[in-house]
Tab-separated table of C-alpha atoms and ligand atoms in Angstrom:
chain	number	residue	atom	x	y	z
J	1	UNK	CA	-266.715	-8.253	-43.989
J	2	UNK	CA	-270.029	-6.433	-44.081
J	3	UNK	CA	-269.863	-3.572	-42.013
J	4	UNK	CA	-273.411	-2.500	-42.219
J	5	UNK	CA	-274.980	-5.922	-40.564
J	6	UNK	CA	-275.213	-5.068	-36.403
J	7	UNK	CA	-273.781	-8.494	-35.992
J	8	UNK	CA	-270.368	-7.835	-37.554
J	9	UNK	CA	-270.110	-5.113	-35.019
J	10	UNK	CA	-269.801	-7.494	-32.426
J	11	UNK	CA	-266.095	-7.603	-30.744
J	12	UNK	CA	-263.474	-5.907	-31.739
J	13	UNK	CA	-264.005	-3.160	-28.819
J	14	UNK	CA	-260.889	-0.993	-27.987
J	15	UNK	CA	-258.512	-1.161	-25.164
J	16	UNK	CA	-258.281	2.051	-23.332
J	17	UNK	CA	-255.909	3.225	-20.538
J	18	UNK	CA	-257.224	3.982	-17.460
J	19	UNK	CA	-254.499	6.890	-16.925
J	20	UNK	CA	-255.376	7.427	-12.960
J	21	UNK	CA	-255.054	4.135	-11.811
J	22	UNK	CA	-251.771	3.388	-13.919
J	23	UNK	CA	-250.456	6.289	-12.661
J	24	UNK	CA	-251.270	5.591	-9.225
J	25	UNK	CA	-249.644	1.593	-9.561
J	26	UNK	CA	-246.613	2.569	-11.741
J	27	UNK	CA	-248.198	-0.405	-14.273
J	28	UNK	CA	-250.141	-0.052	-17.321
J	29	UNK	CA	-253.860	-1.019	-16.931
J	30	UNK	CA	-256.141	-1.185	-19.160
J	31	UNK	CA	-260.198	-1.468	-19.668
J	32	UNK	CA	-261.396	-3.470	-22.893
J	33	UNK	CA	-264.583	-1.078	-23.497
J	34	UNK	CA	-267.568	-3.303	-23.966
J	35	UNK	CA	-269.895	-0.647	-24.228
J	36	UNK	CA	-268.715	-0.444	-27.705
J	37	UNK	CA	-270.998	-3.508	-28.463
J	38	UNK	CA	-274.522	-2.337	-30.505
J	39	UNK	CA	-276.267	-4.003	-27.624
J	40	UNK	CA	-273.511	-1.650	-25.450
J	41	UNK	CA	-272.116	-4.747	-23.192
J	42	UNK	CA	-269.823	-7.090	-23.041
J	43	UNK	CA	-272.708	-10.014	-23.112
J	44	UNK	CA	-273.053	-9.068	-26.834
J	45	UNK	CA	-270.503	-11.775	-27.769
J	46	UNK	CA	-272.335	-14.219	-25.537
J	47	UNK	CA	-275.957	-13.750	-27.371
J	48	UNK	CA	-274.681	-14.329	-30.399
J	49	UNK	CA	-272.326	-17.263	-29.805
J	50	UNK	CA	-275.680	-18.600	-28.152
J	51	UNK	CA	-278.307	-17.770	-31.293
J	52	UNK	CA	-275.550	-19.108	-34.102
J	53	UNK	CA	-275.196	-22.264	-32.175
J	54	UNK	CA	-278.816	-22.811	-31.917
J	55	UNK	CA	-279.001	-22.142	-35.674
J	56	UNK	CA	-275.984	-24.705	-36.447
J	57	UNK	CA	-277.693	-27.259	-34.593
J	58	UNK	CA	-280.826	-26.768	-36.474
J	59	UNK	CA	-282.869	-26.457	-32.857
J	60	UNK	CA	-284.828	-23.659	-33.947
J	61	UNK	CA	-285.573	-20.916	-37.838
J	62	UNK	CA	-286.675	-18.219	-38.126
J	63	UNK	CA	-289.867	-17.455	-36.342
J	64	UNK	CA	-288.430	-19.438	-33.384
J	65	UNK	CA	-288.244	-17.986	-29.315
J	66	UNK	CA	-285.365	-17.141	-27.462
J	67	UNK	CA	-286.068	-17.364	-24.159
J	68	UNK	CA	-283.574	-17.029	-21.354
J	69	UNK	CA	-283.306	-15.203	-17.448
J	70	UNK	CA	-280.972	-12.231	-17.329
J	71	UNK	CA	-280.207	-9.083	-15.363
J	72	UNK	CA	-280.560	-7.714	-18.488
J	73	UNK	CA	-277.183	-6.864	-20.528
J	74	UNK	CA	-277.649	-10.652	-22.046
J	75	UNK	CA	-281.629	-9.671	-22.636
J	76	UNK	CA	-279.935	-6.629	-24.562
J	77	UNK	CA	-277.770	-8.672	-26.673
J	78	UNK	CA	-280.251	-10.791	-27.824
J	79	UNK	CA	-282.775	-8.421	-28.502
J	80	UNK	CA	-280.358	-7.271	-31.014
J	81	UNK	CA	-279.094	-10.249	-32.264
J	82	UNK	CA	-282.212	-11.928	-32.604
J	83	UNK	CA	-283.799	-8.977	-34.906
J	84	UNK	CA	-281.340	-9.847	-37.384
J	85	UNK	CA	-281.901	-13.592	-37.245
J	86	UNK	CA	-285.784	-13.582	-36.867
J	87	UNK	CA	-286.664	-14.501	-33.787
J	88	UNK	CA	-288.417	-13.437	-31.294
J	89	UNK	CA	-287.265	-12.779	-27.568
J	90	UNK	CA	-289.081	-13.400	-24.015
J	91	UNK	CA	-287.154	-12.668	-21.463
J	92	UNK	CA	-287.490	-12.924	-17.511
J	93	UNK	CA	-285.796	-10.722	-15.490
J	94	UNK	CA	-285.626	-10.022	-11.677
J	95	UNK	CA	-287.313	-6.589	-10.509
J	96	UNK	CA	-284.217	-5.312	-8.419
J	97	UNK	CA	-282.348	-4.431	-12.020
J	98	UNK	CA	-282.738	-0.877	-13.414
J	99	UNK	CA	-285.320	0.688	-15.161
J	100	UNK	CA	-283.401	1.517	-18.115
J	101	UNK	CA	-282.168	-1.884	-18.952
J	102	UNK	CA	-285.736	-2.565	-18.718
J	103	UNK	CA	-287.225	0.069	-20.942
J	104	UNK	CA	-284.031	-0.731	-23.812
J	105	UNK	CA	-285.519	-4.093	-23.626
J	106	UNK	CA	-289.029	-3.151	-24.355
J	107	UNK	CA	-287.863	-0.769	-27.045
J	108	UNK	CA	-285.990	-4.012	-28.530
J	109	UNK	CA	-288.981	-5.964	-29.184
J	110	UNK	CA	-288.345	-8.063	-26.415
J	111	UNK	CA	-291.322	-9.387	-24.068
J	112	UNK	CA	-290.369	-8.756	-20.576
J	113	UNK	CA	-291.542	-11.133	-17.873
J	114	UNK	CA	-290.654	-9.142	-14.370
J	115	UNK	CA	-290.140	-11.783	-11.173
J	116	UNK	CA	-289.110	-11.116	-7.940
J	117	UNK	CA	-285.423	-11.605	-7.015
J	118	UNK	CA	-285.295	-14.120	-5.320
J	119	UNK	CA	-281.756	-16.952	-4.489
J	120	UNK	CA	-280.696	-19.734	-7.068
J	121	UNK	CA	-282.356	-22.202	-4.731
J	122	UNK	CA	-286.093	-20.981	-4.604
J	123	UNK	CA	-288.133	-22.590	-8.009
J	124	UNK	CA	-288.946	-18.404	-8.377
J	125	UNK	CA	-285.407	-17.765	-9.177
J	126	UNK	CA	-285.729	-15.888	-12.472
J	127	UNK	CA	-283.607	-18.834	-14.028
J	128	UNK	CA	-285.419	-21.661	-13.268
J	129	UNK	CA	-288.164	-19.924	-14.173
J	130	UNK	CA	-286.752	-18.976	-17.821
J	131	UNK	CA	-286.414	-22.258	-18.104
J	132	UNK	CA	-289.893	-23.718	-17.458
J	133	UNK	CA	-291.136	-21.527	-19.689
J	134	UNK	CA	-288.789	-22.707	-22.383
J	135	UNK	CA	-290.065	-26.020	-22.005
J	136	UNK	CA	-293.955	-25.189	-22.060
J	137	UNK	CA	-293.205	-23.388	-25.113
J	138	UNK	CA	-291.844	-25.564	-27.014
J	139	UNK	CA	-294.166	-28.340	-26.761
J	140	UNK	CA	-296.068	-25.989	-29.316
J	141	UNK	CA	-294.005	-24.289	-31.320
J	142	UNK	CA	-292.872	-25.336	-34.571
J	143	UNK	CA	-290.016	-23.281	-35.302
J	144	UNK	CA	-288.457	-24.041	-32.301
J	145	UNK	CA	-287.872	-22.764	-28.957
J	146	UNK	CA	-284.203	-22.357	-27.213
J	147	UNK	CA	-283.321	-21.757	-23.553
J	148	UNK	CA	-280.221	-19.256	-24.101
J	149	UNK	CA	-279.223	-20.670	-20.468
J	150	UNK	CA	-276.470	-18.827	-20.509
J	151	UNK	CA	-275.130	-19.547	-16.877
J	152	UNK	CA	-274.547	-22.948	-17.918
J	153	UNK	CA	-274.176	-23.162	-21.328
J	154	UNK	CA	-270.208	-23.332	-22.601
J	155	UNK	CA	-271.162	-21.765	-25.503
J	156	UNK	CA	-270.702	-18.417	-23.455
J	157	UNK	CA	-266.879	-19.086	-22.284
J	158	UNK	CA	-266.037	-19.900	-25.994
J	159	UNK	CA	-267.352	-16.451	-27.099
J	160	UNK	CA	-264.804	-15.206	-24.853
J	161	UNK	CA	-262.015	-17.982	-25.936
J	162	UNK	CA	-262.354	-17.128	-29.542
J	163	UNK	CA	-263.171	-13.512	-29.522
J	164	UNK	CA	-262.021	-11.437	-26.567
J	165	UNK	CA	-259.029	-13.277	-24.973
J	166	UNK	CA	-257.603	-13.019	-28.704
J	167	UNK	CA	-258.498	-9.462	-28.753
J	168	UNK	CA	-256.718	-8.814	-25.114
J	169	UNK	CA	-253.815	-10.523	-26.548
J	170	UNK	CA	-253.121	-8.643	-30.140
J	171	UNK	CA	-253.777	-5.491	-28.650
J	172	UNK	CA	-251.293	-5.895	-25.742
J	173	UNK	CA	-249.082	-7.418	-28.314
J	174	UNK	CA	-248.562	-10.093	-26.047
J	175	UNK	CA	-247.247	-8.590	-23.454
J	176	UNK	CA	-250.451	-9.048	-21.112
J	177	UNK	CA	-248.894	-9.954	-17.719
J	178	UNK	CA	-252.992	-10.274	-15.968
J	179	UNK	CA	-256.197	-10.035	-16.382
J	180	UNK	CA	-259.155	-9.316	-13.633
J	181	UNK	CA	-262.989	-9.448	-14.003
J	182	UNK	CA	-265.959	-9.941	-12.048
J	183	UNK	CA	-268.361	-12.783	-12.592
J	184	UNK	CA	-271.991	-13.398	-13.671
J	185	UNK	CA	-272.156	-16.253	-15.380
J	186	UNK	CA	-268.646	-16.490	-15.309
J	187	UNK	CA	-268.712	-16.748	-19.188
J	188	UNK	CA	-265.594	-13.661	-19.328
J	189	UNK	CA	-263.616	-14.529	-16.770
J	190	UNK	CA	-263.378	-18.599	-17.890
J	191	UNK	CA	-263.387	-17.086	-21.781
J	192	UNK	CA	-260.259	-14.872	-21.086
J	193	UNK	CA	-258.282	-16.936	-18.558
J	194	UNK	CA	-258.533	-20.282	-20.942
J	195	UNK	CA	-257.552	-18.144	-23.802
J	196	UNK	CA	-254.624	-16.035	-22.764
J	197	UNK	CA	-253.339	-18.688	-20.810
J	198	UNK	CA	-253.498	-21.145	-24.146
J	199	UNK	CA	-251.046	-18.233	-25.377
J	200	UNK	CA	-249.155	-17.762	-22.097
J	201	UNK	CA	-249.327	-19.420	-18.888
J	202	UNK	CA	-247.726	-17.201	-16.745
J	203	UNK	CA	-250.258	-14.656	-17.134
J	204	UNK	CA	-252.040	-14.154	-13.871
J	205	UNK	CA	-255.568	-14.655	-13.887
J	206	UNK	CA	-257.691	-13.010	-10.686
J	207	UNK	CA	-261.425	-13.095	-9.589
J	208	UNK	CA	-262.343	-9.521	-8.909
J	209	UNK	CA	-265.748	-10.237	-6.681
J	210	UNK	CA	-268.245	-7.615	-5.318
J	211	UNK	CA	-269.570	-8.119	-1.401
J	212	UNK	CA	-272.130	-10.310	-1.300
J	213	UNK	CA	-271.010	-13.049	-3.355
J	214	UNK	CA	-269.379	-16.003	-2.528
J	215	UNK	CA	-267.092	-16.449	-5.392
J	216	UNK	CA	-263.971	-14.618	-3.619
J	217	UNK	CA	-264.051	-17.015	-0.889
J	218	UNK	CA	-264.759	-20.139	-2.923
J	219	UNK	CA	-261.308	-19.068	-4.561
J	220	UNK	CA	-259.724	-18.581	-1.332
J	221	UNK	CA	-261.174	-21.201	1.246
J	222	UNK	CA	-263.094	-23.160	-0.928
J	223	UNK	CA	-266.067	-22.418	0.431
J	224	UNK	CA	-269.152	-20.271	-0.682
J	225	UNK	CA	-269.727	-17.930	1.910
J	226	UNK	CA	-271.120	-14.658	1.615
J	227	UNK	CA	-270.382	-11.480	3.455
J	228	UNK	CA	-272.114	-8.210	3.083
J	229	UNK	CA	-274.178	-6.741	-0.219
J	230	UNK	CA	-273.776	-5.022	-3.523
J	231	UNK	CA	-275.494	-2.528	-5.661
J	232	UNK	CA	-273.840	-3.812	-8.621
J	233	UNK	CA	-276.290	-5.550	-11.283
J	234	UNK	CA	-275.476	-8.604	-13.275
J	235	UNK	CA	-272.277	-9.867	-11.357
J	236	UNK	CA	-271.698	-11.802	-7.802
J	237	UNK	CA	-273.361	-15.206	-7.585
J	238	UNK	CA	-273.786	-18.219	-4.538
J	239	UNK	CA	-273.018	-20.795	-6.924
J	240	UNK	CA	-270.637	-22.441	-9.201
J	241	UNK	CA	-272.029	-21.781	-12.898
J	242	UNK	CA	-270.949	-24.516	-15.791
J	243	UNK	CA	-268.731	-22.034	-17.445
J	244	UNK	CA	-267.422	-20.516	-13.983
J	245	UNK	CA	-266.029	-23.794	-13.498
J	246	UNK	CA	-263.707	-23.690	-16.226
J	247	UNK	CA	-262.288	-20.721	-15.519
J	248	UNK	CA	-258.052	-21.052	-14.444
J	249	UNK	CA	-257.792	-18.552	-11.319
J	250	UNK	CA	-254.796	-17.289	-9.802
J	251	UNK	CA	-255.994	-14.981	-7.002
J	252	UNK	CA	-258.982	-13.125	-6.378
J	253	UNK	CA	-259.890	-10.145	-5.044
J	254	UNK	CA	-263.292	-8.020	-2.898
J	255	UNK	CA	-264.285	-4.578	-3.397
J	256	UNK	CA	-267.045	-2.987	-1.909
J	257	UNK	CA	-269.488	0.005	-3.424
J	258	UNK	CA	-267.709	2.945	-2.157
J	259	UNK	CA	-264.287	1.735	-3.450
J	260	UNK	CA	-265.506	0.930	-6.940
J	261	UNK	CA	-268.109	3.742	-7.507
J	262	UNK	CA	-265.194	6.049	-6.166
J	263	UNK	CA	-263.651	4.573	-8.987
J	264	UNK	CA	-266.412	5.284	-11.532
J	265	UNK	CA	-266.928	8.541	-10.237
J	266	UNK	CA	-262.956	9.531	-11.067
J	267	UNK	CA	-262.875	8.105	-14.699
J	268	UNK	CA	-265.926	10.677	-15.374
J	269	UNK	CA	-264.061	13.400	-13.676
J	270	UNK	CA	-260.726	12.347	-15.073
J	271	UNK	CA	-261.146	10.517	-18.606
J	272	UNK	CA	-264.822	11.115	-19.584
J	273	UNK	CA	-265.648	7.882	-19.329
J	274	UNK	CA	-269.314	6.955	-18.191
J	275	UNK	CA	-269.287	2.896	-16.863
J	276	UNK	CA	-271.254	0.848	-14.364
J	277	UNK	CA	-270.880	-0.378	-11.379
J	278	UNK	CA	-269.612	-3.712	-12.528
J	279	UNK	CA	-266.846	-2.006	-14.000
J	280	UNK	CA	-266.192	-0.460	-10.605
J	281	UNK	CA	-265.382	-3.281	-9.241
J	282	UNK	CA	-263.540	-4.646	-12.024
J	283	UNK	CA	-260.322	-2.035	-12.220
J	284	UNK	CA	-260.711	-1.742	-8.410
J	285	UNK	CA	-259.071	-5.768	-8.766
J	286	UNK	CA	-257.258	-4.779	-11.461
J	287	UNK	CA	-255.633	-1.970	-9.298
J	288	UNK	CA	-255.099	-5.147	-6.557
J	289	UNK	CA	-253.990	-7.247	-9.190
J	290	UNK	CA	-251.154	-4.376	-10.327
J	291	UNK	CA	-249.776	-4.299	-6.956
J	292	UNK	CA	-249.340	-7.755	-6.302
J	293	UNK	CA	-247.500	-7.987	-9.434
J	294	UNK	CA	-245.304	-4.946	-9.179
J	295	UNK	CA	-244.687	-2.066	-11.467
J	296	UNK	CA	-244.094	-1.840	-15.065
J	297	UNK	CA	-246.789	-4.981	-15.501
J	298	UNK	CA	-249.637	-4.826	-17.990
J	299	UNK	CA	-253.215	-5.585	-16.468
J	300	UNK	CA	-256.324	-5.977	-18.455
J	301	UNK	CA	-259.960	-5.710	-17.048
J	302	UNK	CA	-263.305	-5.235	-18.637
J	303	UNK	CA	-265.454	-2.205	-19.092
J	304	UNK	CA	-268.435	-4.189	-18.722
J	305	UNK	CA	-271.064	-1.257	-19.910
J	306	UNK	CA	-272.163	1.706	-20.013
J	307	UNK	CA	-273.149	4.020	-16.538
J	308	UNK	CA	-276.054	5.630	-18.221
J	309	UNK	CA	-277.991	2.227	-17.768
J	310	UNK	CA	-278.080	2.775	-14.299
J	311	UNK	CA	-278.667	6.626	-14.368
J	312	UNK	CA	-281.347	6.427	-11.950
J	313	UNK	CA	-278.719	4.004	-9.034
J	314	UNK	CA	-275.889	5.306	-9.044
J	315	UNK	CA	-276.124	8.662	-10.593
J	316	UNK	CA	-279.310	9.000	-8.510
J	317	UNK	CA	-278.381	11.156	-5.056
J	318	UNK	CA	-281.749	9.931	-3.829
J	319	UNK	CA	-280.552	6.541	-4.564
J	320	UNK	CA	-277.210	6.680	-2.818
J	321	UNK	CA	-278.026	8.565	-0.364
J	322	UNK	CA	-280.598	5.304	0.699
J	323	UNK	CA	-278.023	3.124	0.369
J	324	UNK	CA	-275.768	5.201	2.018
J	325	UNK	CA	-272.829	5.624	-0.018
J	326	UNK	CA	-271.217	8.246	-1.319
J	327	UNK	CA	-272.341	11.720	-3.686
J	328	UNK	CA	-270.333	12.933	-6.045
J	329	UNK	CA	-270.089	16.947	-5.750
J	330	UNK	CA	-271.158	17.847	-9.146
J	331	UNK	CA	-274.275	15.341	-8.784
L	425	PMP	N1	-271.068	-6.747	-15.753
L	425	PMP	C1	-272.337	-6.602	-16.148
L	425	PMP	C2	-272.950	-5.240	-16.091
L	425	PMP	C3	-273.079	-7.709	-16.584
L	425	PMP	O1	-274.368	-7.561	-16.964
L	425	PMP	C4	-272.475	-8.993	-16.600
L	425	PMP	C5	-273.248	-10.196	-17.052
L	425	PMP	N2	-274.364	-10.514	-16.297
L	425	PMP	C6	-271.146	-9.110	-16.161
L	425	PMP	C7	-270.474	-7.965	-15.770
L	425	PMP	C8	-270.468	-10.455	-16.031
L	425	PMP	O2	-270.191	-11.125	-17.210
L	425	PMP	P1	-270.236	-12.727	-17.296
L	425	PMP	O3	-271.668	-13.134	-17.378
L	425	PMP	O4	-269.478	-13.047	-18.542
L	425	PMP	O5	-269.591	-13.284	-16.070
């Protein structure tokens, strides 16, 4: 393989053990650190699952637009995936996401087209709107235009099939017992879940929502109902995506902000590692998930990416302190 491409970099994170909260369950959990990635987030895998496929069936060369909505992480992925296959990048993102994901955007090439953040059902949404713009554009362009769409396009969950549900399973050598993770597009959690449970179907499988989505209760009532908010970018939603879906769920769990940036805030004291909030959340279920399981059980969450693209949230005493939640001492 050629090691020097960005693209080959792609995967292949490691699996790292997340010593206080095994510790604290009696089980072995573990964080599969995205932040690894060159674009420094698990939606690498996605981007380029998304830009291959749009080569393969010839709907767009070099020269061609990627456009697509994000919170950002996807935007990231793209920007460096499409460098290396020619295209350019617009992207539309919602104002509420941080100003660092924003800036490595710009500094990617990408154009950035700011909306407000506004629900699924308003035509504002910053995904409808990616994908009007898609459609102007290509009634012009000759190398082709593509809508990543990555909410609803399948491509997404078979990035995760093929690539990181394979990786979960050789590193755990199989012995996996669950795996958590919050949802965006849902593109992991479906991925993973379809994946390890192709290689073992007693592996437990659990949603790991923030507040203010409705995904935890859809799995529990079956019904989307909301309760409450989240600081968290790029996870919770108030609808079923295509690729959420197909995702095979066992149990799900809530966490709020305090809980999970508790969490973040430990690993930096603890283990030196830096994450964001998503992650938070994320080994907060896993932590659920080990308990409902029992000791001696192997859990698996993701380390979705890296805390310094949110320096100015949640390592921002200004900014917690307006959302009310918790500073850490040595902020
Ligand atoms: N965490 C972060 C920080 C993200 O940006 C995303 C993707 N928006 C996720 C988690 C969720 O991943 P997925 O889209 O595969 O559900």
């Amino acid at each position: 393989m050629e090691t020097t491409n960005i693209i080959n970099q792609i995967g292949n994170t490691p699996l790292i053990k997340l010593k206080q909260v095994s510790e604290l369950t009696g089980c072995n959990i573990y964080g599969k650190a995205e932040y690894f990635n060159p674009g420094e987030s698990v939606k690498d895998r996605a981007a380029l699952y998304i830009v291959k496929e749009a080569f393969e069936k010839k709907k767009i060369e070099r020269g061609g637009i990627i456009v697509e909505g994000t919170a950002g992480n996807t935007g990231i992925g793209l920007a460096v995936v499409c460098k290396e296959f020619g295209l350019n990048l617009k992207i539309v993102i919602p104002n509420t996401q941080s100003i660092e994901k924003k800036d490595t955007l710009k500094k990617l090439g990408a154009e950035l087209i700011e909306v407000e953040a506004v629900p699924y059902s308003n035509p504002k949404n910053y995904i409808k709107q990616s994908k009007k713009i898609a459609e102007e554009l290509s009634k012009k362009h000759k190398f082709g235009v593509v809508w990543g769409n990555q909410f609803d396009n399948i491509v997404n969950t078979k990035a995760h099939i093929e690539t990181t549900a394979n990786e979960i399973w050789s590193q755990t050598a199989g012995k996996v017992d669950g795996f958590t993770c919050a949802v965006g597009t849902g593109g992991t959690l479906a991925g993973v879940s379809i994946g390890l449970k192709n290689k073992n179907k007693d592996i437990k499988i659990a949603l790991s929502d923030p507040m203010g989505s409705s995904l935890y209760s859809y799995v529990k009532h079956n019904k989307l109902e909301s309760k409450g908010n989240s600081i968290t970018e790029g996870i919770g939603t108030g609808r079923i995506t295509k690729n959420f879906e197909k995702a095979i769920i066992d149990d799900a769990f809530q966490t709020d902000d305090v809980e999970a940036l508790k969490i973040i805030y430990d690993l930096i004291e603890k283990q030196n590692i830096i994450l964001g909030g998503s992650s938070g959340i994320n080994i907060a279920g896993a932590v659920k998930l080990a308990k409902k399981l029992g000791k001696g059980k192997t859990i698996v969450t993701i380390l979705c990416d890296d805390g310094r693209r949110y320096a100015s949230k949640i390592f921002n005493k200004e900014f917690l302190k307006s959302k009310n939640l918790p500073i850490p001492k040595w902020l």
